[in-house]
Short mmCIF file of C-alpha atoms in Angstrom, two decimals:
data_model
loop_
_atom_site.label_atom_id
_atom_site.label_comp_id
_atom_site.label_asym_id
_atom_site.label_seq_id
_atom_site.Cartn_x
_atom_site.Cartn_y
_atom_site.Cartn_z
CA UNK A 1 89.24 90.40 115.10
CA UNK A 2 92.66 90.50 116.77
CA UNK A 3 95.52 92.53 115.37
CA UNK A 4 98.69 90.40 115.10
CA UNK A 5 101.30 91.16 117.73
CA UNK A 6 104.57 92.58 116.43
CA UNK A 7 107.97 92.38 118.06
CA UNK A 8 109.28 95.91 117.63
CA UNK A 9 112.52 96.44 115.75
CA UNK A 10 113.24 99.44 117.94
CA UNK A 11 112.29 98.66 121.55
CA UNK A 12 114.25 101.68 122.83
CA UNK A 13 112.86 104.17 120.34
CA UNK A 14 109.94 106.40 121.27
CA UNK A 15 108.80 109.84 120.19
CA UNK A 16 111.81 112.04 119.44
CA UNK A 17 112.77 114.79 121.86
CA UNK A 18 112.22 117.32 119.06
CA UNK A 19 108.57 116.33 118.70
CA UNK A 20 108.08 116.28 122.46
CA UNK A 21 109.60 119.72 123.03
CA UNK A 22 107.86 121.33 120.05
CA UNK A 23 104.50 120.00 121.28
CA UNK A 24 105.19 121.31 124.78
CA UNK A 25 106.26 124.68 123.38
CA UNK A 26 102.99 124.94 121.46
CA UNK A 27 100.98 123.91 124.53
CA UNK A 28 102.70 126.47 126.78
CA UNK A 29 102.92 129.21 124.13
CA UNK A 30 106.69 129.16 124.59
CA UNK A 31 109.27 130.50 122.16
CA UNK A 32 110.46 127.39 120.37
CA UNK A 33 114.26 127.47 120.20
CA UNK A 34 114.34 123.70 120.41
CA UNK A 35 113.70 122.08 117.05
CA UNK A 36 116.12 123.17 114.34
CA UNK A 37 114.05 124.97 111.75
CA UNK A 38 113.64 128.65 110.77
CA UNK A 39 110.52 130.64 111.63
CA UNK A 40 111.10 132.94 108.65
CA UNK A 41 110.36 132.49 104.96
CA UNK A 42 112.78 131.53 102.23
CA UNK A 43 113.77 133.88 99.43
CA UNK A 44 110.66 134.61 97.29
CA UNK A 45 112.86 134.12 94.21
CA UNK A 46 113.28 130.47 95.14
CA UNK A 47 109.52 130.00 95.37
CA UNK A 48 109.19 131.74 92.01
CA UNK A 49 111.71 129.34 90.47
CA UNK A 50 109.73 126.34 91.70
CA UNK A 51 106.44 127.89 90.59
CA UNK A 52 107.89 128.50 87.13
CA UNK A 53 108.90 124.84 86.91
CA UNK A 54 105.38 123.77 87.83
CA UNK A 55 103.73 126.07 85.31
CA UNK A 56 106.13 124.84 82.64
CA UNK A 57 104.74 121.34 83.14
CA UNK A 58 107.76 119.86 84.94
CA UNK A 59 105.56 117.75 87.20
CA UNK A 60 106.18 114.13 86.24
CA UNK A 61 108.79 111.64 87.43
CA UNK A 62 112.35 112.88 87.06
CA UNK A 63 115.29 110.51 86.62
CA UNK A 64 115.90 108.29 89.64
CA UNK A 65 119.26 109.98 90.28
CA UNK A 66 117.85 113.53 90.07
CA UNK A 67 117.35 116.01 87.25
CA UNK A 68 120.53 116.56 85.30
CA UNK A 69 120.61 120.36 85.64
CA UNK A 70 120.52 120.12 89.42
CA UNK A 71 123.20 117.44 89.58
CA UNK A 72 125.42 119.62 87.39
CA UNK A 73 124.75 122.63 89.63
CA UNK A 74 125.74 120.56 92.67
CA UNK A 75 128.93 119.37 90.97
CA UNK A 76 129.86 122.95 90.05
CA UNK A 77 129.23 124.18 93.59
CA UNK A 78 131.40 121.47 95.15
CA UNK A 79 134.19 122.05 92.66
CA UNK A 80 134.09 125.81 93.19
CA UNK A 81 134.15 125.61 96.99
CA UNK A 82 136.14 122.46 97.70
CA UNK A 83 138.19 121.93 94.53
CA UNK A 84 137.00 118.39 93.86
CA UNK A 85 135.07 117.46 90.74
CA UNK A 86 132.30 114.86 90.96
CA UNK A 87 130.81 113.47 87.79
CA UNK A 88 127.18 114.67 87.89
CA UNK A 89 126.08 111.61 85.89
CA UNK A 90 127.62 108.85 87.98
CA UNK A 91 128.61 110.43 91.31
CA UNK A 92 125.81 112.74 92.48
CA UNK A 93 122.35 111.62 93.60
CA UNK A 94 119.49 113.91 94.68
CA UNK A 95 117.74 112.63 97.79
CA UNK A 96 114.58 113.23 99.81
CA UNK A 97 116.51 115.15 102.43
CA UNK A 98 119.71 114.36 104.28
CA UNK A 99 118.10 111.90 106.71
CA UNK A 100 117.04 109.67 103.82
CA UNK A 101 120.49 110.07 102.30
CA UNK A 102 122.18 108.86 105.47
CA UNK A 103 119.79 105.92 105.86
CA UNK A 104 120.27 104.86 102.23
CA UNK A 105 124.06 105.08 102.52
CA UNK A 106 124.01 102.89 105.63
CA UNK A 107 121.61 100.36 104.11
CA UNK A 108 123.80 100.22 100.99
CA UNK A 109 127.05 99.34 102.75
CA UNK A 110 126.31 97.83 106.17
CA UNK A 111 125.75 94.10 106.46
CA UNK A 112 124.65 92.07 109.45
CA UNK A 113 127.25 92.29 112.20
CA UNK A 114 129.20 95.15 110.62
CA UNK A 115 130.29 97.86 113.01
CA UNK A 116 129.79 101.57 112.38
CA UNK A 117 131.56 104.15 114.53
CA UNK A 118 129.45 107.11 115.62
CA UNK A 119 130.79 110.09 117.52
CA UNK A 120 128.48 111.12 120.33
CA UNK A 121 126.61 113.35 120.83
CA UNK A 122 125.13 112.64 117.41
CA UNK A 123 122.02 113.23 115.32
CA UNK A 124 119.32 110.89 116.52
CA UNK A 125 118.80 108.94 113.29
CA UNK A 126 122.32 107.49 113.06
CA UNK A 127 122.06 104.64 115.54
CA UNK A 128 118.53 103.45 114.52
CA UNK A 129 119.70 103.51 110.87
CA UNK A 130 122.66 101.28 111.70
CA UNK A 131 120.47 98.88 113.67
CA UNK A 132 117.91 98.75 110.85
CA UNK A 133 120.72 97.59 108.53
CA UNK A 134 121.67 94.84 110.99
CA UNK A 135 124.84 96.63 112.01
CA UNK A 136 126.29 97.45 115.40
CA UNK A 137 126.80 101.07 116.44
CA UNK A 138 130.12 101.61 118.20
CA UNK A 139 129.75 104.80 120.20
CA UNK A 140 132.84 106.94 120.71
CA UNK A 141 132.39 110.11 122.78
CA UNK A 142 133.61 113.45 121.57
CA UNK A 143 135.61 115.12 124.33
CA UNK A 144 133.11 116.34 126.95
CA UNK A 145 133.08 120.12 127.23
CA UNK A 146 134.92 120.84 123.97
CA UNK A 147 133.32 118.22 121.70
CA UNK A 148 136.59 117.77 119.80
CA UNK A 149 137.32 114.33 118.30
CA UNK A 150 139.55 112.06 120.39
CA UNK A 151 141.57 110.13 117.80
CA UNK A 152 143.06 107.76 120.33
CA UNK A 153 139.55 106.64 121.25
CA UNK A 154 138.47 106.49 117.63
CA UNK A 155 141.51 104.37 116.75
CA UNK A 156 140.80 102.07 119.69
CA UNK A 157 137.24 101.56 118.45
CA UNK A 158 138.35 100.29 115.04
CA UNK A 159 138.13 96.52 114.64
CA UNK A 160 138.15 94.03 111.74
CA UNK A 161 134.35 94.42 111.70
CA UNK A 162 134.38 98.21 111.23
CA UNK A 163 132.58 99.02 107.99
CA UNK A 164 132.13 102.79 108.31
CA UNK A 165 132.42 105.88 110.47
CA UNK A 166 129.94 108.76 110.53
CA UNK A 167 131.38 112.26 110.94
CA UNK A 168 129.34 115.45 111.25
CA UNK A 169 130.92 118.89 110.78
CA UNK A 170 129.62 121.53 111.41
CA UNK A 171 128.33 119.50 114.31
CA UNK A 172 124.79 119.10 115.54
CA UNK A 173 124.29 119.59 118.45
CA UNK A 174 127.54 121.13 119.72
CA UNK A 175 128.13 123.69 116.90
CA UNK A 176 131.82 122.76 116.65
CA UNK A 177 133.67 122.68 113.32
CA UNK A 178 136.49 120.27 112.55
CA UNK A 179 139.89 121.81 111.90
CA UNK A 180 142.35 121.12 109.09
CA UNK A 181 144.50 119.14 111.51
CA UNK A 182 141.56 117.02 112.64
CA UNK A 183 140.51 116.24 109.07
CA UNK A 184 144.12 115.26 108.27
CA UNK A 185 144.21 113.03 111.34
CA UNK A 186 141.04 111.29 110.18
CA UNK A 187 142.51 110.89 106.70
CA UNK A 188 145.68 109.30 108.12
CA UNK A 189 143.74 107.06 110.48
CA UNK A 190 141.56 105.66 107.70
CA UNK A 191 144.30 105.48 105.06
CA UNK A 192 145.43 101.87 105.70
CA UNK A 193 141.85 100.60 106.11
CA UNK A 194 138.82 99.78 103.95
CA UNK A 195 136.58 101.79 106.25
CA UNK A 196 133.97 103.96 104.54
CA UNK A 197 133.12 107.50 105.62
CA UNK A 198 129.66 109.03 105.82
CA UNK A 199 130.30 112.77 106.09
CA UNK A 200 127.21 114.66 107.26
CA UNK A 201 127.79 118.23 106.04
CA UNK A 202 124.27 119.64 106.12
CA UNK A 203 125.41 122.85 107.86
CA UNK A 204 128.29 123.43 105.44
CA UNK A 205 127.21 127.00 104.65
CA UNK A 206 126.86 128.04 108.29
CA UNK A 207 130.47 128.37 109.47
CA UNK A 208 131.71 131.51 111.19
CA UNK A 209 135.10 133.23 110.95
CA UNK A 210 137.80 132.37 111.67
CA UNK A 211 136.59 128.80 111.09
CA UNK A 212 135.88 127.52 107.59
CA UNK A 213 134.05 124.46 106.42
CA UNK A 214 136.42 121.67 105.43
CA UNK A 215 134.49 119.19 103.32
CA UNK A 216 135.70 115.61 103.24
CA UNK A 217 135.72 116.09 99.47
CA UNK A 218 138.72 118.43 99.89
CA UNK A 219 140.89 115.59 101.20
CA UNK A 220 141.73 112.96 98.55
CA UNK A 221 142.15 110.20 101.12
CA UNK A 222 138.69 110.91 102.46
CA UNK A 223 136.92 111.71 99.19
CA UNK A 224 137.84 108.32 97.76
CA UNK A 225 135.90 106.53 100.52
CA UNK A 226 133.21 109.07 101.43
CA UNK A 227 129.51 109.63 100.99
CA UNK A 228 129.18 113.44 101.25
CA UNK A 229 125.70 114.40 102.49
CA UNK A 230 124.20 117.88 102.32
CA UNK A 231 120.80 119.55 102.56
CA UNK A 232 119.05 122.21 100.49
CA UNK A 233 116.45 122.47 103.24
CA UNK A 234 119.04 123.74 105.71
CA UNK A 235 120.86 125.98 103.22
CA UNK A 236 117.84 127.71 101.69
CA UNK A 237 115.49 127.84 104.73
CA UNK A 238 113.08 125.24 103.32
CA UNK A 239 113.40 122.30 105.71
CA UNK A 240 109.90 121.10 104.81
CA UNK A 241 110.87 120.51 101.19
CA UNK A 242 113.11 117.62 102.25
CA UNK A 243 115.62 117.73 99.39
CA UNK A 244 119.32 116.96 99.76
CA UNK A 245 122.04 115.11 97.94
CA UNK A 246 124.86 112.60 98.18
CA UNK A 247 128.17 112.91 96.36
CA UNK A 248 130.36 109.81 96.27
CA UNK A 249 132.76 107.96 93.97
CA UNK A 250 131.02 106.12 91.14
CA UNK A 251 131.37 102.66 92.67
CA UNK A 252 129.90 103.84 95.97
CA UNK A 253 127.18 105.85 94.23
CA UNK A 254 126.17 102.74 92.25
CA UNK A 255 125.52 100.84 95.48
CA UNK A 256 123.82 103.84 97.05
CA UNK A 257 121.45 104.15 94.10
CA UNK A 258 120.42 100.50 94.36
CA UNK A 259 118.93 101.32 97.74
CA UNK A 260 117.74 104.81 96.81
CA UNK A 261 115.64 103.57 93.88
CA UNK A 262 113.71 101.15 96.07
CA UNK A 263 113.50 103.52 99.02
CA UNK A 264 112.08 106.77 97.59
CA UNK A 265 112.92 106.10 93.91
CA UNK A 266 113.16 109.79 93.11
CA UNK A 267 112.53 113.30 94.42
CA UNK A 268 110.06 116.14 93.78
CA UNK A 269 110.51 117.27 90.17
CA UNK A 270 109.57 120.99 90.18
CA UNK A 271 111.54 121.61 93.37
CA UNK A 272 114.63 120.10 91.75
CA UNK A 273 114.29 122.32 88.68
CA UNK A 274 113.59 125.34 90.88
CA UNK A 275 116.69 124.68 92.96
CA UNK A 276 118.82 124.32 89.85
CA UNK A 277 117.62 127.66 88.49
CA UNK A 278 118.10 129.36 91.85
CA UNK A 279 121.64 128.02 92.22
CA UNK A 280 122.73 129.83 89.05
CA UNK A 281 123.48 132.68 91.46
CA UNK A 282 125.78 131.48 94.29
CA UNK A 283 125.19 134.64 96.34
CA UNK A 284 122.50 133.15 98.66
CA UNK A 285 124.70 130.39 100.03
CA UNK A 286 127.89 132.47 99.94
CA UNK A 287 126.23 135.13 102.08
CA UNK A 288 124.65 132.66 104.48
CA UNK A 289 127.52 132.68 107.04
CA UNK A 290 127.16 136.45 107.53
CA UNK A 291 123.37 136.14 107.77
CA UNK A 292 123.52 133.54 110.53
CA UNK A 293 126.55 135.08 112.25
CA UNK A 294 124.46 138.20 112.88
CA UNK A 295 121.72 136.10 114.49
CA UNK A 296 124.27 134.15 116.50
CA UNK A 297 125.89 137.36 117.76
CA UNK A 298 122.52 138.90 118.66
CA UNK A 299 121.61 135.80 120.64
CA UNK A 300 125.00 135.39 122.32
CA UNK A 301 125.07 139.07 123.34
CA UNK A 302 121.70 138.67 125.01
CA UNK A 303 122.65 135.41 126.74
CA UNK A 304 125.81 137.05 128.08
CA UNK A 305 123.62 139.05 130.47
CA UNK A 306 122.41 135.79 132.07
CA UNK A 307 124.27 133.18 134.07
CA UNK A 308 124.24 130.67 131.25
CA UNK A 309 127.80 129.71 130.30
CA UNK A 310 128.10 130.06 126.52
CA UNK A 311 130.00 127.37 124.65
CA UNK A 312 131.60 128.23 121.29
CA UNK A 313 129.28 128.32 118.29
CA UNK A 314 131.62 127.81 115.34
CA UNK A 315 129.07 126.51 112.85
CA UNK A 316 125.44 125.40 112.36
CA UNK A 317 122.59 127.48 113.78
CA UNK A 318 122.86 126.17 117.32
CA UNK A 319 124.12 127.61 120.58
CA UNK A 320 124.91 125.33 123.50
CA UNK A 321 125.05 126.59 127.08
CA UNK A 322 125.98 125.14 130.45
CA UNK A 323 123.35 125.49 133.17
CA UNK A 324 125.56 124.89 136.24
CA UNK A 325 125.88 128.53 137.28
CA UNK A 326 122.26 129.60 137.00
CA UNK A 327 120.79 131.23 140.06
CA UNK A 328 117.72 128.99 140.23
CA UNK A 329 117.37 125.64 142.00
CA UNK A 330 116.19 124.03 138.77
CA UNK A 331 119.81 124.10 137.57
CA UNK A 332 120.19 120.87 139.54
CA UNK A 333 117.57 119.06 137.48
CA UNK A 334 118.58 116.68 134.73
CA UNK A 335 119.03 118.34 131.34
CA UNK A 336 115.74 116.84 130.15
CA UNK A 337 113.78 117.98 133.20
CA UNK A 338 115.42 121.40 133.07
CA UNK A 339 114.25 121.83 129.46
CA UNK A 340 110.72 120.81 130.46
CA UNK A 341 110.82 123.41 133.27
CA UNK A 342 112.35 126.08 131.02
CA UNK A 343 109.61 125.58 128.46
CA UNK A 344 106.73 125.45 130.94
CA UNK A 345 107.81 128.12 133.43
CA UNK A 346 110.13 130.49 131.56
CA UNK A 347 108.48 130.17 128.16
CA UNK A 348 111.49 129.17 126.04
CA UNK A 349 112.03 125.70 124.61
CA UNK A 350 115.49 124.13 124.38
CA UNK A 351 116.83 120.63 123.75
CA UNK A 352 118.86 118.63 126.30
CA UNK A 353 122.19 117.42 124.95
CA UNK A 354 121.58 114.11 126.70
CA UNK A 355 119.04 113.36 123.95
CA UNK A 356 121.95 113.01 121.52
CA UNK A 357 123.59 110.22 123.54
CA UNK A 358 122.30 106.65 123.42
CA UNK A 359 122.92 106.28 127.15
CA UNK A 360 121.51 109.72 128.04
CA UNK A 361 124.85 111.09 129.24
CA UNK A 362 124.10 114.28 131.17
CA UNK A 363 126.76 117.03 131.31
CA UNK A 364 124.60 120.03 132.26
CA UNK A 365 124.36 121.39 128.70
CA UNK A 366 121.31 122.36 126.64
CA UNK A 367 120.99 123.51 123.02
CA UNK A 368 119.16 126.51 121.59
CA UNK A 369 118.42 127.12 117.89
CA UNK A 370 118.92 130.70 116.69
CA UNK A 371 117.52 130.19 113.16
CA UNK A 372 114.71 132.55 114.07
CA UNK A 373 113.50 136.05 113.30
CA UNK A 374 115.29 138.73 115.31
CA UNK A 375 112.05 139.55 117.11
CA UNK A 376 111.67 135.89 118.08
CA UNK A 377 115.19 135.83 119.50
CA UNK A 378 114.62 139.10 121.38
CA UNK A 379 111.41 137.75 122.90
CA UNK A 380 113.23 134.60 124.02
CA UNK A 381 116.06 136.69 125.47
CA UNK A 382 113.64 138.87 127.41
CA UNK A 383 112.29 135.74 129.08
CA UNK A 384 115.70 134.16 129.63
CA UNK A 385 116.89 137.39 131.27
CA UNK A 386 115.14 136.14 134.41
CA UNK A 387 117.91 133.57 134.70
#
């Protein structure tokens, strides 16, 4: 028998850098500050809420759009924080994580030949998602070094074929947070157009003073055209549960749900009920900035004793550093090769920023994740002190 030969849809796509670096970290017994997930447990109360839902028999299919109590809790949270009210019946959909949410939004609105603007460096699923929908990714670089949006370049990238733009704040991988002025500039730029916005806000509850998270839902000119994407996995330290949501105007949500129902159909029932019960107390997500700020400060203080150049970490749980000034010859390696060396020889895994650019743009910057136990961070710092 001969297996039929397939022409791949993604000839440029291989194993993700996150999988590669995590595997190498495990092989070398390195401290894994590469892939963005916590090494600590979630709140036991959250597990208890999910367990209660299971024991109460809430184990069968929920509504396609998500259980009503969770959609109402999401609507209340958004209204409380960002002063915009979404209808939980027609404008909020629970998803199997934020990655599925972004894919479904793109599949719902992008037709063959449509262009979608992405701001690089960007999360690695964006461009394959656009290509899967038959669209064309138009890559616009964020300003190298500062990673601020360049609105002249964004404006120049808009064409009659532009269907959507994807914006991510707080930003992965650079840890920058968009300002009020930048959000207003985006609102003004899109105002005379029919361009849709996919606003990736999965790190919304990890923003550090004096910055604050500015959701696209807070800006009427953006909210009317936006799919707002967020993640319970990121917020509540349960990335493996893969539960998120999309908030969007009713007409956009209707199209989104047409794809969602034939993609995953619906999402884990007891986890949804558990999340709804847990969200009755907003304290866990309101206190999250202080929780992660302490970890960020611990990590930054330790790195300050090395020759890494620390870039600002305004939001998310990432810290980017420049490697130019290190006192080792390996500083002259490519970002990717440096991270391989750092993992194998120093015992700490990081991610090269070049992995977030389609063309592998190398600017001598790597990313660490500080969503780790304090003892994990201290162990990593003790090894990085050699640099």
